[in-house]
Coordinates of C-alpha atoms in Angstrom, one line a residue:
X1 CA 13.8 79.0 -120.8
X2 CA 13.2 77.1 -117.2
X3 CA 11.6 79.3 -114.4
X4 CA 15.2 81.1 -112.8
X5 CA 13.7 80.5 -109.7
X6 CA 14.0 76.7 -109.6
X7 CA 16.9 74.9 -108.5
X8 CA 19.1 73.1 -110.5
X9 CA 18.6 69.9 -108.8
X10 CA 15.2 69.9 -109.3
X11 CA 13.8 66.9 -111.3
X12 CA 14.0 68.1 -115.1
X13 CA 10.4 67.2 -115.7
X14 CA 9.4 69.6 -112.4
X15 CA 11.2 72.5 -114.3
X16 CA 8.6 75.0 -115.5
X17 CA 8.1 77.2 -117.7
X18 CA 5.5 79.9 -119.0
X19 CA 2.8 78.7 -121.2
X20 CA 3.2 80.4 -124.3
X21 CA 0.7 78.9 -127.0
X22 CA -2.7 77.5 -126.4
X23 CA -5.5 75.5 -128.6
X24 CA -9.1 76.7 -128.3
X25 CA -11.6 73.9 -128.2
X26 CA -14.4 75.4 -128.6
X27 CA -16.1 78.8 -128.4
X28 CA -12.8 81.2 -129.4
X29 CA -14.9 84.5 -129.2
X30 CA -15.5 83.6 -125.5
X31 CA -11.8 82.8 -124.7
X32 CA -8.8 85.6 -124.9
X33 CA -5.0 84.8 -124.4
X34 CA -2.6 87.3 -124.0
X35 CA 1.2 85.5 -124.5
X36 CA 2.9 88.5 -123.5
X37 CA 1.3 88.9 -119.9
X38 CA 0.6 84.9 -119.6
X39 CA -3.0 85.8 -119.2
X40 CA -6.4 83.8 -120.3
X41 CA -9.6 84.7 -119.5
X42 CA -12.8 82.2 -120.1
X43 CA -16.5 83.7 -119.8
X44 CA -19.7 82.0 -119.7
X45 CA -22.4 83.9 -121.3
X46 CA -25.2 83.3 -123.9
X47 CA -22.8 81.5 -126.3
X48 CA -22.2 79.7 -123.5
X49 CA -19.0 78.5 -122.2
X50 CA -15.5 78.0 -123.8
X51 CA -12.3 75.7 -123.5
X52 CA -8.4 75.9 -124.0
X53 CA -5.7 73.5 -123.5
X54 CA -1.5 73.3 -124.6
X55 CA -1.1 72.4 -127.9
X56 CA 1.1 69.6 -126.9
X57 CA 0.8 66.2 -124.3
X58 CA 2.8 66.1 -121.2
X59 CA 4.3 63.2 -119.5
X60 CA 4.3 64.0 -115.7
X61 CA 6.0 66.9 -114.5
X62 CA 4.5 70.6 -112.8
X63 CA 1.5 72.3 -113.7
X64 CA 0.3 75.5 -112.1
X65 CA -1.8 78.4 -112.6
X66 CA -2.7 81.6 -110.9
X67 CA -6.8 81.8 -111.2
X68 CA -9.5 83.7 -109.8
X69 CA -13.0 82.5 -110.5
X70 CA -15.6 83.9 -111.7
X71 CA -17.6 86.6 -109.5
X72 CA -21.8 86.5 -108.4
X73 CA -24.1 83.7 -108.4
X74 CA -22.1 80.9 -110.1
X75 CA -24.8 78.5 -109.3
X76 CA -24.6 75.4 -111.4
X77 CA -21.0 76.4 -113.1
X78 CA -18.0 74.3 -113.4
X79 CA -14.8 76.4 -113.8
X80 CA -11.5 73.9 -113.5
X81 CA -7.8 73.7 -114.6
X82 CA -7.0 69.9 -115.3
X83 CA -4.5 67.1 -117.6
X84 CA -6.9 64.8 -120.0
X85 CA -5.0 62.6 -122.3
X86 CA -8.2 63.5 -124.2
X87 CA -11.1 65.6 -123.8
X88 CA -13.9 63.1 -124.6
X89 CA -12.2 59.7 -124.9
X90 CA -14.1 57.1 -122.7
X91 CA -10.4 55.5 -121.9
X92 CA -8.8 59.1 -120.5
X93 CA -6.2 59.7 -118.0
X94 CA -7.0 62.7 -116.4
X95 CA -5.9 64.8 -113.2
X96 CA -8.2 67.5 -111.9
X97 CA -9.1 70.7 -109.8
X98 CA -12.5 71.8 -109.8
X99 CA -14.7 74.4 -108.8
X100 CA -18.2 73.8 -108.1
X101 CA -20.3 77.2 -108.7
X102 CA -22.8 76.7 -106.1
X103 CA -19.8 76.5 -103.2
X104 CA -16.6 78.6 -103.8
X105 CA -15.3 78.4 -100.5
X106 CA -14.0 74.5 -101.7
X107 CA -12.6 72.5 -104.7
X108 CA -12.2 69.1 -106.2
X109 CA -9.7 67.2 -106.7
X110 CA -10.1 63.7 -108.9
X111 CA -8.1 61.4 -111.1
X112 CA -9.3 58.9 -113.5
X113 CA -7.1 56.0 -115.1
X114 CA -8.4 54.7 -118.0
X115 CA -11.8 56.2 -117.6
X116 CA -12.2 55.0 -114.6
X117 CA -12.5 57.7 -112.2
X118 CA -14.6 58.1 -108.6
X119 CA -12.1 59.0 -106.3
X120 CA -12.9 62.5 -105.9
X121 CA -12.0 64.3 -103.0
X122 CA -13.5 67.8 -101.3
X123 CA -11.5 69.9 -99.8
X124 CA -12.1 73.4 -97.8
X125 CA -9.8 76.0 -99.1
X126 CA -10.5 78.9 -96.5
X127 CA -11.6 81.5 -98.8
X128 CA -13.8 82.8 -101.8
X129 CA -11.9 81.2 -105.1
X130 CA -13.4 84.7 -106.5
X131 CA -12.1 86.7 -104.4
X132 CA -8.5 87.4 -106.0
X133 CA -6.0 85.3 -107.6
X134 CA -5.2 82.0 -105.7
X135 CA -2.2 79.8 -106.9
X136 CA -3.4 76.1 -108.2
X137 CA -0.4 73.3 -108.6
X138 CA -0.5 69.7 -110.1
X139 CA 2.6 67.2 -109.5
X140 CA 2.5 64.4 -111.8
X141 CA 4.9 61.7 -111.4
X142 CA 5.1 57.9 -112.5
X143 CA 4.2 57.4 -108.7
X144 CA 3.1 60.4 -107.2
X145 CA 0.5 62.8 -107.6
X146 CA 0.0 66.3 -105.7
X147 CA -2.5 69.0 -105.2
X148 CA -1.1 72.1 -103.6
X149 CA -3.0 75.8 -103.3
X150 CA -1.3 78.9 -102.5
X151 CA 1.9 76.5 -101.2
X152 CA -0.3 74.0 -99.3
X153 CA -0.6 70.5 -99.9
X154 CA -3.8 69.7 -100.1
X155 CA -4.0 66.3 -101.8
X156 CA -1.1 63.4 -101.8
X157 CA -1.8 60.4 -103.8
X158 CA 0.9 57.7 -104.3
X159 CA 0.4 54.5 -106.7
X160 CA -0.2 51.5 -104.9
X161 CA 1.2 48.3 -106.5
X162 CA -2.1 47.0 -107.3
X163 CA -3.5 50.2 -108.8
X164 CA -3.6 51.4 -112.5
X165 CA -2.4 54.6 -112.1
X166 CA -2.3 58.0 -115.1
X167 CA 0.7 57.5 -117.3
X168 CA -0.6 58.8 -120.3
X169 CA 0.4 62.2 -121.8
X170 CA -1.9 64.8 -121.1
X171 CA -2.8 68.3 -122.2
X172 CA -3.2 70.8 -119.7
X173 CA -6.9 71.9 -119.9
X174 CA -9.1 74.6 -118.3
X175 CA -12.9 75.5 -118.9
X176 CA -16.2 77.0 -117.7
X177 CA -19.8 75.2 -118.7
X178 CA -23.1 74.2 -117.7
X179 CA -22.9 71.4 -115.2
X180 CA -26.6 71.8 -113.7
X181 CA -27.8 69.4 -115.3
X182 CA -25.3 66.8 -113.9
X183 CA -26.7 64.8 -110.6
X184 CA -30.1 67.3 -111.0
X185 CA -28.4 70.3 -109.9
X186 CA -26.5 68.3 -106.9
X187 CA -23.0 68.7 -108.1
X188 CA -22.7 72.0 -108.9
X189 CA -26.4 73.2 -108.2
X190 CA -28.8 74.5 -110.2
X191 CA -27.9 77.2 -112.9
X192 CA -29.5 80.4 -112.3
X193 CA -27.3 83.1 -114.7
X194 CA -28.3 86.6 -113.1
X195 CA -25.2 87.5 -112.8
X196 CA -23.6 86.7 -116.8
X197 CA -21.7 87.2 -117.6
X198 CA -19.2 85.1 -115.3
X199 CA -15.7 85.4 -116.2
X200 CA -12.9 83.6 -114.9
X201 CA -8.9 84.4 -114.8
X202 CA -5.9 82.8 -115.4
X203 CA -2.3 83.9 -115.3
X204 CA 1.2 83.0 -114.9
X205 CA 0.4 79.3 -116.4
X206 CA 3.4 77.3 -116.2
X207 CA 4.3 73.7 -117.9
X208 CA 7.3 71.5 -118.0
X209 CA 10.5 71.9 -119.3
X210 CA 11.7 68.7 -121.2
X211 CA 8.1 66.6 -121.1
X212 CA 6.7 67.5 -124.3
X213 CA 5.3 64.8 -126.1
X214 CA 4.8 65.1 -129.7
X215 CA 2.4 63.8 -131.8

């Protein structure tokens, strides 16, 4: 059923609704999903980190999540909510917010076509991420992509007619992991871990309604 709040002239592949089912890629014992609430929590501890995603592709439409990152020093973390037309294929389209742990006052955005990525963008949110629940939207269209937070736009990137752009369908993902040794700790800084376990929220996840790709 499509979010009651939405409009019926709204774009059928911008009509949302509540994530329901979710793969774990790795680590379930670190991962828990409640379907009734529309609540998943991922913690980074000794086992490490953990990874979900929608059991189905998406071709363009609305994405969004209510998260609140992980609390204490996060140093060297990467928490994130993104669309990967695979986890791990060299040749991915992908679409992404992330957190770096050694800065939560600001996020990055980043899109890759192909594999080809290097267009990331930083971006000062005005707050903690931690702090409480903050609202995180992706807008995928054949020509359009958007990054909004808590209602603002913080992002706008439309396809130029020279420009590969992402038109594969992509799983929503989300994880947190290790990214310290990335850049020698300049990324996402240097993992320190005094404060494991780290633990970070989301709820309210919302997909498309009508851009399901099977298969």
């Amino acid at each position: 059923m499509a979010d009651p709040a939405l409009h019926s002239e709204t774009p059928a592949h911008h009509q949302t609704q509540l994530l329901k089912q979710i793969a774990i890629d790795y680590t379930p014992e670190a991962c828990t999903h409640c379907p009734d609430a529309n609540t998943i929590t991922l913690t980074y501890d000794h086992r490490g980190g953990a990874r979900w995603r929608t059991t189905t592709r998406f071709l363009y439409g609305t994405f969004s999540s209510l998260i609140q990152c992980p609390r204490g020093n996060t140093s060297g973390l990467n928490f994130n909510i993104y669309l990967s037309s695979l986890e791990g294929d060299k040749s991915q389209d992908e679409i992404d917010f992330e957190f770096l742990g050694k800065d939560r006052t600001i996020v990055q955005t980043n899109y890759y076509t192909g594999g080809t990525g290097n267009k990331e963008e930083f971006h000062d949110l005005g707050f903690d991420c931690s702090d409480e629940f903050h609202l995180y939207v992706i807008k995928w269209g054949q020509d359009l992509i958007e990054w909004l937070v808590d209602g603002k736009l913080v992002r706008r990137v439309e396809r130029k007619k020279s420009e590969a752009f992402p038109h594969k369908p992509m799983y929503l993902y989300a994880s947190i992991w290790d990214a310290s040794y990335i850049e020698e700790g300049r990324w996402t800084g240097k993992y320190i871990g005094c404060d494991a376990p780290y633990v970070c929220l989301y709820k309210d996840i919302h997909v498309p309604v009508g851009s399901a790709v099977e298969g």
